[in-house]
Tab-separated table of C-alpha atoms in Angstrom:
chain	number	residue	atom	x	y	z
A	488	MET	CA	-73.527	38.524	35.086
A	489	GLU	CA	-74.382	38.799	38.804
A	490	GLY	CA	-77.911	37.534	38.188
A	491	TRP	CA	-77.023	34.596	35.964
A	492	SER	CA	-78.150	31.117	36.836
A	493	VAL	CA	-75.839	28.121	36.910
A	494	GLU	CA	-77.023	27.139	33.406
A	495	GLN	CA	-76.296	30.581	32.007
A	496	VAL	CA	-72.786	30.440	33.411
A	497	CYS	CA	-72.316	27.052	31.737
A	498	ASN	CA	-73.432	28.429	28.388
A	499	TRP	CA	-71.021	31.333	28.855
A	500	LEU	CA	-68.186	28.869	29.445
A	501	LYS	CA	-69.058	26.926	26.278
A	502	GLN	CA	-69.022	30.139	24.242
A	503	ARG	CA	-65.444	30.779	25.407
A	504	ASN	CA	-64.115	27.294	24.627
A	505	LEU	CA	-64.179	26.273	28.275
A	506	GLY	CA	-66.745	23.516	27.883
A	507	GLU	CA	-64.609	21.053	29.841
A	508	LEU	CA	-65.337	23.036	32.980
A	509	VAL	CA	-69.162	22.781	32.676
A	510	PRO	CA	-69.664	19.462	34.679
A	511	LYS	CA	-67.607	20.760	37.598
A	512	PHE	CA	-69.394	24.146	37.587
A	513	ARG	CA	-72.747	22.381	37.637
A	514	GLU	CA	-71.649	20.118	40.421
A	515	GLU	CA	-70.489	23.034	42.558
A	516	GLU	CA	-73.517	25.174	41.580
A	517	VAL	CA	-71.503	28.176	40.400
A	518	SER	CA	-73.935	30.920	39.582
A	519	GLY	CA	-73.012	34.352	38.117
A	520	ALA	CA	-72.630	35.900	41.620
A	521	ALA	CA	-70.523	32.947	42.788
A	522	LEU	CA	-68.373	33.239	39.566
A	523	LEU	CA	-67.495	36.895	40.311
A	524	ALA	CA	-66.698	36.064	43.952
A	525	LEU	CA	-64.128	33.353	43.043
A	526	ASN	CA	-60.600	34.037	44.347
A	527	ASP	CA	-57.362	32.505	43.149
A	528	ARG	CA	-57.454	29.536	45.544
A	529	MET	CA	-61.060	28.716	44.605
A	530	VAL	CA	-60.175	28.750	40.912
A	531	GLN	CA	-57.300	26.419	41.489
A	532	GLN	CA	-59.534	23.940	43.334
A	533	LEU	CA	-62.314	24.228	40.735
A	534	VAL	CA	-60.137	24.090	37.576
A	535	LYS	CA	-57.260	21.639	37.195
A	536	LYS	CA	-55.495	22.799	34.090
A	537	ILE	CA	-53.225	25.865	34.493
A	538	GLY	CA	-54.135	27.162	31.021
A	539	HIS	CA	-57.884	27.079	31.859
A	540	GLN	CA	-57.223	28.725	35.220
A	541	ALA	CA	-55.426	31.639	33.578
A	542	VAL	CA	-58.114	32.132	30.934
A	543	LEU	CA	-60.931	32.017	33.456
A	544	MET	CA	-59.269	34.400	35.878
A	545	ASP	CA	-58.550	36.771	32.961
A	546	LEU	CA	-62.143	36.784	31.807
A	547	ILE	CA	-63.424	37.504	35.333
A	548	LYS	CA	-60.875	40.308	35.780
A	549	LYS	CA	-61.778	41.926	32.439
A	550	TYR	CA	-65.471	41.872	33.383
A	551	GLN	CA	-64.776	43.506	36.698
A	552	GLN	CA	-62.575	46.057	35.131
A	553	GLN	CA	-65.221	46.969	32.557
A	554	LYS	CA	-67.894	47.167	35.234
A	555	SER	CA	-65.798	49.302	37.556
A	556	GLY	CA	-64.683	51.718	34.872
A	557	LEU	CA	-60.924	51.294	35.545
A	558	GLU	CA	-60.107	53.227	32.331
A	559	SER	CA	-61.355	56.380	34.001
A	560	LEU	CA	-59.085	57.602	36.775
A	561	THR	CA	-61.692	59.815	38.355
A	562	TYR	CA	-64.365	57.237	38.328
A	563	CYS	CA	-61.993	54.647	39.681
A	564	CYS	CA	-61.032	56.808	42.645
A	565	GLY	CA	-64.720	57.370	43.405
A	566	THR	CA	-65.638	53.732	43.333
A	567	ALA	CA	-62.499	52.043	44.683
A	568	SER	CA	-63.837	51.823	48.218
A	569	GLN	CA	-66.905	49.895	46.946
A	570	ASN	CA	-65.297	47.463	44.547
A	571	PHE	CA	-61.825	47.264	45.997
A	572	PRO	CA	-61.951	48.050	49.714
A	573	GLU	CA	-58.263	47.251	50.190
A	574	VAL	CA	-57.213	50.297	48.182
A	575	ILE	CA	-59.364	53.049	49.795
A	576	SER	CA	-56.335	54.654	51.425
A	577	GLY	CA	-54.048	57.068	49.619
A	578	LYS	CA	-51.088	54.905	50.645
A	579	ASN	CA	-52.305	52.019	48.540
A	580	LEU	CA	-53.660	54.020	45.596
A	581	LYS	CA	-50.432	53.932	43.543
A	582	SER	CA	-50.082	50.233	43.941
A	583	PHE	CA	-53.730	49.793	42.976
A	584	PHE	CA	-53.342	51.538	39.591
A	585	ALA	CA	-50.005	49.862	39.004
A	586	ARG	CA	-51.467	46.411	39.337
A	587	HIS	CA	-54.269	47.114	36.888
A	588	LYS	CA	-52.202	48.503	34.058
A	589	THR	CA	-51.525	45.259	32.404
A	590	LEU	CA	-48.129	44.749	30.699
A	591	GLN	CA	-46.799	48.223	31.746
A	592	TRP	CA	-43.790	46.430	33.171
A	593	THR	CA	-41.223	49.072	32.987
A	594	SER	CA	-43.057	51.658	35.060
A	595	SER	CA	-45.880	50.006	36.995
A	596	TYR	CA	-45.014	46.509	38.269
A	597	ALA	CA	-45.666	46.195	41.968
A	598	LEU	CA	-44.941	43.053	44.049
A	599	PRO	CA	-48.001	41.019	45.032
A	600	ASP	CA	-49.380	40.809	48.581
A	601	PHE	CA	-47.472	37.730	49.800
A	602	PRO	CA	-49.215	35.187	52.114
A	603	TYR	CA	-48.992	35.712	55.840
A	604	ASP	CA	-46.238	33.147	56.583
A	605	VAL	CA	-44.058	34.610	53.797
A	606	LYS	CA	-44.598	38.138	55.065
A	607	CYS	CA	-43.441	37.103	58.576
A	608	ILE	CA	-40.191	35.663	57.261
A	609	LEU	CA	-39.520	38.681	55.090
A	610	ALA	CA	-40.453	41.081	57.895
A	611	GLU	CA	-37.767	39.429	60.101
A	612	LYS	CA	-35.254	39.844	57.278
A	613	LYS	CA	-34.432	36.190	57.460
A	614	CYS	CA	-32.980	34.327	54.561
A	615	PRO	CA	-35.753	31.895	53.527
A	616	ASP	CA	-35.124	28.162	53.485
A	617	HIS	CA	-35.627	26.031	50.385
A	618	SER	CA	-39.355	25.433	50.882
A	619	MET	CA	-40.081	29.076	51.575
A	620	ARG	CA	-38.091	30.162	48.480
A	621	ILE	CA	-40.320	27.866	46.466
A	622	ARG	CA	-43.430	29.523	48.035
A	623	ILE	CA	-42.194	32.988	47.046
A	624	ILE	CA	-41.359	31.841	43.508
A	625	GLU	CA	-44.734	30.162	43.073
A	626	PHE	CA	-46.484	33.337	44.137
A	627	LEU	CA	-44.401	35.508	41.803
A	628	GLN	CA	-45.115	33.168	38.864
A	629	ALA	CA	-48.865	33.290	39.468
A	630	ASP	CA	-48.718	37.107	39.703
A	631	MET	CA	-46.676	37.407	36.504
A	632	THR	CA	-49.176	35.136	34.699
A	633	LYS	CA	-51.937	37.526	35.677
A	634	TYR	CA	-49.974	40.509	34.400
A	635	LEU	CA	-49.430	38.630	31.167
A	636	GLU	CA	-53.148	37.924	30.845
A	637	GLY	CA	-52.624	34.223	31.076
A	638	SER	CA	-49.424	33.938	29.046
A	639	LEU	CA	-46.772	31.516	30.355
A	640	TYR	CA	-43.970	32.967	28.285
A	641	PRO	CA	-42.454	36.119	29.950
A	642	ASN	CA	-39.502	37.661	28.124
A	643	SER	CA	-36.155	38.353	29.667
A	644	GLN	CA	-36.939	41.993	30.392
A	645	GLN	CA	-40.052	41.017	32.327
A	646	TYR	CA	-38.102	38.476	34.420
A	647	ASN	CA	-35.553	41.210	35.119
A	648	ILE	CA	-38.075	43.711	36.323
A	649	VAL	CA	-39.878	41.292	38.626
A	650	VAL	CA	-36.628	40.068	40.225
A	651	ASN	CA	-35.319	43.617	40.584
A	652	ALA	CA	-38.578	44.622	42.293
A	653	LEU	CA	-38.127	41.710	44.738
A	654	LEU	CA	-34.523	42.535	45.607
A	655	GLN	CA	-35.202	46.272	45.896
A	656	ALA	CA	-37.981	45.599	48.402
A	657	TYR	CA	-35.982	42.934	50.285
A	658	PRO	CA	-32.245	43.593	49.740
A	659	PHE	CA	-31.254	40.813	52.172
A	660	LEU	CA	-32.408	38.281	49.571
A	661	ASP	CA	-29.436	39.265	47.349
A	662	GLU	CA	-27.123	36.633	48.754
A	663	ASP	CA	-23.465	37.580	48.306
A	664	GLY	CA	-24.332	39.605	45.242
A	665	ASN	CA	-25.531	36.545	43.314
A	666	GLY	CA	-29.217	36.808	44.357
A	667	PHE	CA	-30.378	38.228	41.122
A	668	LEU	CA	-29.268	35.294	39.015
A	669	LEU	CA	-30.486	32.822	41.649
A	670	TRP	CA	-34.018	34.210	41.841
A	671	LYS	CA	-34.308	34.783	38.105
A	672	ARG	CA	-33.227	31.245	37.384
A	673	ALA	CA	-35.674	29.833	39.957
A	674	LEU	CA	-38.485	31.869	38.448
A	675	LYS	CA	-37.720	30.680	34.907
A	676	ASP	CA	-37.554	27.103	36.134
A	677	ARG	CA	-41.019	27.554	37.743
A	678	PHE	CA	-42.492	28.738	34.490
A	679	LYS	CA	-40.995	25.734	32.646
A	680	TYR	CA	-42.470	23.456	35.347
A	681	VAL	CA	-45.899	25.017	34.945
A	682	ARG	CA	-45.767	24.824	31.124
A	683	ARG	CA	-44.667	21.177	31.067
A	684	PRO	CA	-48.093	19.446	31.653
A	685	ILE	CA	-50.032	21.761	29.333
A	686	GLU	CA	-50.412	20.220	25.908
A	687	ASP	CA	-53.661	21.627	24.577
A	688	ASP	CA	-53.099	25.336	25.257
A	689	GLU	CA	-52.808	27.199	21.928
A	690	GLN	CA	-50.077	29.521	22.991
A	691	VAL	CA	-47.934	26.764	24.498
A	692	LEU	CA	-48.225	24.742	21.291
A	693	ARG	CA	-47.368	27.903	19.246
A	694	ASN	CA	-44.352	28.643	21.360
A	695	LYS	CA	-43.193	25.042	21.333
A	696	CYS	CA	-43.248	25.121	17.526
A	697	LYS	CA	-41.388	28.472	17.568
A	698	PHE	CA	-38.539	27.586	19.835
A	699	GLY	CA	-39.471	25.631	22.987
A	700	HIS	CA	-39.880	22.161	21.538
A	701	ARG	CA	-36.738	22.502	19.420
A	702	ARG	CA	-34.595	23.433	22.360
A	703	GLY	CA	-36.133	20.814	24.595
A	704	GLN	CA	-35.707	18.196	21.883
A	705	ARG	CA	-32.040	19.023	21.469
A	706	ARG	CA	-31.463	18.910	25.209
A	707	LYS	CA	-33.247	15.547	25.556
A	708	SER	CA	-31.287	14.041	22.736
A	709	SER	CA	-27.945	15.035	24.212
A	710	PHE	CA	-28.990	13.869	27.639
A	711	ALA	CA	-30.316	10.550	26.292
A	712	GLU	CA	-26.735	9.556	25.663
A	713	ASN	CA	-25.773	10.497	29.235
A	714	LYS	CA	-28.032	8.333	31.368
A	715	LEU	CA	-26.742	7.525	34.768
A	716	ASP	CA	-25.372	4.207	33.592
A	717	ASP	CA	-23.132	6.122	31.191
A	718	VAL	CA	-22.083	8.419	34.038
A	719	GLN	CA	-21.090	5.449	36.189
A	720	GLY	CA	-19.217	4.025	33.224
A	721	GLN	CA	-17.460	7.287	32.684
A	722	VAL	CA	-16.476	7.427	36.345
A	723	LYS	CA	-14.937	3.977	36.055
A	724	GLU	CA	-13.043	5.025	32.979
A	725	GLU	CA	-11.340	7.915	34.870
A	726	PRO	CA	-9.833	6.180	37.925
A	727	ALA	CA	-6.918	8.658	38.066
A	728	HIS	CA	-9.279	11.525	38.746
A	729	LEU	CA	-11.916	9.994	41.048
A	730	LYS	CA	-11.520	9.198	44.731
A	731	GLY	CA	-13.713	6.175	45.501
A	732	SER	CA	-17.421	5.570	45.760
A	733	ALA	CA	-18.206	8.786	47.628
A	734	MET	CA	-17.128	10.946	44.717
A	735	ASP	CA	-18.881	8.547	42.422
A	736	LEU	CA	-22.143	9.217	44.328
A	737	HIS	CA	-21.699	13.010	44.110
A	738	ILE	CA	-21.330	12.890	40.344
A	739	LYS	CA	-24.293	10.522	40.011
A	740	TRP	CA	-26.435	12.871	42.199
A	741	LEU	CA	-25.390	15.944	40.146
A	742	ASN	CA	-26.449	14.197	36.931
A	743	GLN	CA	-29.765	13.077	38.358
A	744	GLU	CA	-30.480	16.538	39.719
A	745	TYR	CA	-29.628	18.219	36.379
A	746	MET	CA	-32.454	16.229	34.754
A	747	LYS	CA	-35.027	17.715	37.154
A	748	THR	CA	-37.114	20.809	36.552
A	749	GLN	CA	-37.010	22.052	40.111
A	750	ARG	CA	-33.494	21.675	41.480
A	751	ASN	CA	-32.007	21.915	44.942
A	752	TRP	CA	-29.512	24.627	44.158
A	753	GLU	CA	-28.060	24.788	47.586
A	754	GLU	CA	-27.141	21.157	47.460
A	755	VAL	CA	-25.835	21.556	43.938
A	756	ASP	CA	-23.449	24.245	45.142
A	757	ASN	CA	-22.249	21.998	47.952
A	758	ARG	CA	-21.570	19.026	45.703
A	759	MET	CA	-19.881	21.192	43.065
A	760	ASN	CA	-17.579	22.404	45.859
A	761	VAL	CA	-16.741	18.859	46.871
A	762	THR	CA	-15.916	17.785	43.338
A	763	ILE	CA	-13.941	20.826	42.204
A	764	GLU	CA	-10.511	19.141	42.645
A	765	ILE	CA	-11.489	16.355	40.272
A	766	ARG	CA	-12.944	18.779	37.776
A	767	ARG	CA	-9.910	20.965	37.769
A	768	LYS	CA	-7.639	17.995	37.410
A	769	MET	CA	-9.570	16.842	34.301
A	770	ILE	CA	-9.453	20.321	32.853
A	771	SER	CA	-5.703	20.757	33.521
A	772	ASP	CA	-5.097	17.326	31.953
A	773	LYS	CA	-6.832	18.493	28.806
A	774	ALA	CA	-9.706	15.976	29.077
A	775	PRO	CA	-12.190	16.369	26.211
A	776	LEU	CA	-14.851	19.002	26.974
A	777	LYS	CA	-17.675	16.545	26.231
A	778	ASP	CA	-16.352	14.270	29.029
A	779	ILE	CA	-16.134	17.055	31.523
A	780	LEU	CA	-19.640	18.205	30.748
A	781	ARG	CA	-20.943	14.654	30.876
A	782	LEU	CA	-19.753	14.336	34.446
A	783	PHE	CA	-20.462	17.934	35.470
A	784	PRO	CA	-23.471	19.102	33.402
A	785	PHE	CA	-24.183	21.982	35.749
A	786	LEU	CA	-21.270	23.801	34.055
A	787	ARG	CA	-23.776	24.408	31.290
A	788	CYS	CA	-25.736	26.732	33.682
A	789	PRO	CA	-24.510	30.336	33.536
A	790	TYR	CA	-24.748	30.637	37.319
A	791	GLN	CA	-22.461	27.677	37.935
A	792	LEU	CA	-20.046	28.872	35.255
A	793	PHE	CA	-19.790	32.229	37.053
A	794	ARG	CA	-19.543	30.482	40.412
A	795	GLU	CA	-16.698	28.252	39.161
A	796	PHE	CA	-14.947	31.434	37.885
A	797	GLN	CA	-15.394	33.004	41.328
A	798	LEU	CA	-13.938	29.957	43.116
A	799	LEU	CA	-10.856	30.243	40.876
A	800	THR	CA	-10.368	33.957	40.894
A	801	HIS	CA	-12.362	35.340	43.829
A	802	MET	CA	-14.010	37.733	41.383
A	803	ASP	CA	-17.743	38.208	40.652
A	804	ILE	CA	-17.590	38.113	36.856
A	805	TYR	CA	-21.297	39.007	36.317
A	806	LYS	CA	-21.219	42.038	38.589
A	807	LYS	CA	-17.955	43.260	37.071
A	808	THR	CA	-19.437	42.862	33.539
A	809	VAL	CA	-22.500	44.918	34.435
A	810	GLU	CA	-20.222	47.693	35.704
A	811	ILE	CA	-18.062	47.614	32.590
A	812	LEU	CA	-20.968	47.923	30.155
A	813	GLU	CA	-22.664	50.644	32.182
A	814	ILE	CA	-19.458	52.673	32.346
A	815	TYR	CA	-18.153	52.182	28.857
A	816	SER	CA	-21.175	51.694	26.536
A	817	GLU	CA	-21.703	55.408	25.785
A	818	ASN	CA	-17.983	55.904	25.052
A	819	ILE	CA	-17.842	52.855	22.787
A	820	LEU	CA	-20.860	54.040	20.724
A	821	SER	CA	-19.400	57.531	20.326
A	822	LEU	CA	-16.171	56.302	18.727
A	823	TYR	CA	-15.653	57.107	15.105
A	824	VAL	CA	-14.484	53.616	14.256
A	825	VAL	CA	-17.999	52.137	14.890
A	826	ARG	CA	-20.039	54.992	13.378
A	827	ASN	CA	-20.815	53.118	10.138
A	828	ASN	CA	-20.737	49.586	11.552
A	829	PRO	CA	-23.909	47.574	10.684
A	830	ILE	CA	-24.513	46.921	14.390
A	831	ASN	CA	-24.507	50.615	15.201
A	832	ILE	CA	-26.762	51.393	12.214
A	833	MET	CA	-29.166	48.662	13.394
A	834	LEU	CA	-29.094	50.173	16.882
A	835	GLN	CA	-29.933	53.708	15.710
A	836	GLU	CA	-32.933	52.435	13.702
A	837	ASN	CA	-34.268	50.545	16.742
A	838	LEU	CA	-33.725	53.400	19.160
A	839	LYS	CA	-36.304	55.408	17.197
A	840	ARG	CA	-38.991	52.902	17.950
A	841	HIS	CA	-38.751	53.036	21.727
A	842	THR	CA	-38.961	55.671	24.457
A	843	GLU	CA	-38.618	53.631	27.655
A	844	GLU	CA	-35.388	54.559	29.410
A	845	ASP	CA	-34.503	51.039	30.442
A	846	VAL	CA	-35.154	49.660	26.987
A	847	LEU	CA	-32.878	52.261	25.411
A	848	LYS	CA	-30.137	51.538	27.955
A	849	TYR	CA	-30.407	47.764	27.274
A	850	MET	CA	-30.100	48.316	23.551
A	851	LYS	CA	-27.026	50.549	23.890
A	852	MET	CA	-25.327	48.060	26.222
A	853	THR	CA	-26.036	45.292	23.764
A	854	ALA	CA	-24.585	47.230	20.882
A	855	ALA	CA	-21.491	48.240	22.904
A	856	CYS	CA	-20.916	44.637	23.822
A	857	LEU	CA	-21.084	43.459	20.178
A	858	LEU	CA	-18.934	46.335	18.916
A	859	LEU	CA	-15.992	45.740	21.296
A	860	PRO	CA	-13.902	43.738	18.756
A	861	GLU	CA	-14.311	46.452	16.187
A	862	VAL	CA	-13.054	49.050	18.632
A	863	PHE	CA	-9.807	47.102	19.130
A	864	GLY	CA	-9.471	46.016	15.518
A	865	ASP	CA	-10.001	42.345	16.455
A	866	ASP	CA	-11.794	39.565	14.489
A	867	SER	CA	-15.437	39.897	15.454
A	868	SER	CA	-16.184	36.333	14.167
A	869	LEU	CA	-14.183	35.025	17.145
A	870	PHE	CA	-16.306	37.058	19.523
A	871	ALA	CA	-19.934	36.812	18.408
A	872	ALA	CA	-21.903	35.505	15.387
A	873	VAL	CA	-24.787	37.920	14.936
A	874	ASN	CA	-27.700	36.423	13.001
A	875	GLU	CA	-25.329	33.900	11.381
A	876	GLU	CA	-23.865	30.424	11.960
A	877	VAL	CA	-21.075	29.949	14.566
A	878	LYS	CA	-17.824	28.897	12.950
A	879	ALA	CA	-15.205	29.423	15.656
A	880	VAL	CA	-14.029	26.513	17.790
A	881	THR	CA	-13.026	28.692	20.775
A	882	PRO	CA	-15.687	30.181	23.025
A	883	VAL	CA	-17.965	32.492	20.954
A	884	LEU	CA	-21.440	34.021	21.344
A	885	GLU	CA	-24.349	33.278	19.042
A	886	VAL	CA	-26.703	36.316	18.938
A	887	LYS	CA	-30.037	36.431	17.170
A	888	ASN	CA	-32.242	39.553	16.778
A	889	PRO	CA	-30.086	41.515	19.313
A	890	PHE	CA	-32.363	44.532	19.443
A	891	ASN	CA	-35.767	42.805	19.447
A	892	MET	CA	-36.966	42.715	23.069
A	893	ASN	CA	-39.315	39.775	22.373
A	894	SER	CA	-37.180	37.504	20.306
A	895	CYS	CA	-33.528	38.262	21.044
A	896	GLU	CA	-31.495	35.141	21.882
A	897	PHE	CA	-28.002	34.752	23.275
A	898	ALA	CA	-26.049	31.471	23.519
A	899	LEU	CA	-22.460	30.473	24.342
A	900	TYR	CA	-20.804	28.056	22.013
A	901	ILE	CA	-17.596	26.054	22.484
A	902	GLU	CA	-16.229	23.722	19.853
A	903	ARG	CA	-19.286	24.666	17.708
A	904	GLU	CA	-21.549	23.074	20.305
A	905	GLU	CA	-24.020	25.122	22.322
A	906	LEU	CA	-22.972	25.249	25.978
A	907	ALA	CA	-25.545	27.536	27.517
A	908	GLN	CA	-28.598	29.690	26.744
A	909	LEU	CA	-28.097	33.244	28.062
A	910	ASP	CA	-30.658	35.930	29.014
A	911	ASP	CA	-29.035	39.127	27.798
A	912	CYS	CA	-25.802	40.747	26.570
A	913	THR	CA	-24.387	41.266	30.091
A	914	MET	CA	-24.734	37.570	30.908
A	915	ALA	CA	-23.432	36.654	27.503
A	916	LEU	CA	-20.310	38.786	27.785
A	917	ALA	CA	-19.683	37.459	31.381
A	918	ALA	CA	-20.098	33.906	30.177
A	919	LEU	CA	-17.692	34.339	27.290
A	920	VAL	CA	-14.911	35.680	29.526
A	921	ALA	CA	-15.566	33.084	32.168
A	922	ALA	CA	-15.482	30.182	29.690
A	923	PHE	CA	-11.873	30.875	28.666
A	924	HIS	CA	-10.792	30.725	32.363
A	925	VAL	CA	-12.981	27.937	33.627
A	926	PHE	CA	-12.134	25.550	30.761
A	927	ASP	CA	-8.548	26.818	30.534
A	928	ILE	CA	-8.786	27.613	26.794
A	929	PRO	CA	-6.012	29.728	25.227
A	930	CYS	CA	-7.202	33.065	23.843
A	931	PRO	CA	-6.832	33.407	20.018
A	932	LYS	CA	-4.465	36.173	18.982
A	933	ARG	CA	-7.128	37.703	16.706
A	934	ILE	CA	-9.324	38.444	19.715
A	935	HIS	CA	-6.558	39.020	22.335
A	936	ARG	CA	-6.866	42.832	22.638
A	937	THR	CA	-10.600	42.679	23.285
A	938	LEU	CA	-10.355	40.069	26.003
A	939	ASN	CA	-7.286	41.676	27.533
A	940	PHE	CA	-9.310	44.879	27.912
A	941	LEU	CA	-12.174	43.019	29.600
A	942	GLU	CA	-9.951	40.961	31.879
A	943	SER	CA	-7.890	43.927	33.041
A	944	LEU	CA	-11.138	45.536	34.288
A	945	VAL	CA	-12.551	42.344	35.759
A	946	PHE	CA	-9.353	41.634	37.688
A	947	GLU	CA	-8.882	45.216	38.677
A	948	VAL	CA	-5.242	45.411	37.549
A	949	ARG	CA	-3.371	48.565	38.578
A	950	ASN	CA	-3.121	49.929	35.035
A	951	PRO	CA	-6.057	48.530	33.141
A	952	ALA	CA	-6.228	48.534	29.365
A	953	SER	CA	-8.102	51.486	27.880
A	954	LEU	CA	-10.200	52.109	24.874
A	955	PRO	CA	-8.189	53.295	21.808
């Protein structure tokens, strides 16, 4: 490829369905040698579409890997100083191999080499401002896309591993213990933003047909009814709860910001603080849930739901839920009462297909979460609907394919309407408990023992409820 002419490079692009790039490559006189010398920034300037950028970078990387013989450890060590001068030292060797074992997320992901200005901020252990956070997120998103060989659809586990790597390397980014959810949410928002303008990419279209378009369609249709005119109208209909035009503007801003892909979360937090008195008044007066969510749509976001819970109780519900599942999952799965439960049987079948320690732990925690009502003899249909339709009016989880790492889905429903999409069983369980408190919903008697057990641990009562 090094000796190819510009025309040969153009023919190569056509053979790989990248014919749209040919005019630009001819104009810039990109020969074979120039093609192999392209870096990320050059590719972004040369190619406009994100999908084409990812495919082109992947093709170049695969050629370089094949040429360098990366599949051979010995050969790679011998030639690293020629082809990859930045990894000639033993200190960087582990990172070098980790970054070239594509998709080996659980054992090999290494953070990218951040730009100089980002490195300076991180080296000083300063909490980055809004613009610097966006820079970090953009860089992580581009790095994940390379790891995924151009895919723009990471799964939840892959998001978790990248964010965990970031917070382990820079613990000061974990702000008040909520950093994990903040960074993960920002990273997911970035991928949504990147996917939005891509219409002709085969994988994007396939995933839209599979789930993305359906979810987006549903969200748009519900929001279409809640334009800002409706919000202003709703504000005028609730004079007892609202305190003049200033509060009116806060609510209007929150609704506008919720419609955006990239949100100013710091300002969202501030305005949710300012409006909490009105929100709590509406909830205590038993205002319809739809009206509350119309004025305060950010309560649909798990992070804001957890934050509202913390404002009310001074407890970090997500952190407590992680601790509960980590401590009790093995005990729950060992109980005789759940031995022949379909969830446990499904778990045992799936455990045989995996060997990664974190995957096995995730599956066990998911099973323990779903089996809690069975342990206490409660009605599981009021807790979670697993691969079936939600029927309960009170807060309940909808769970699909719980043990499939690529297609599992969790959602929180209230009054048979979806409130929030959730990433995993831990977030789902935390959201379920939080919803009862945030929206002041009485707990059904048929699920009381399960929730009493969870709440006694969350609120750290002196004599917490125990497993039977």
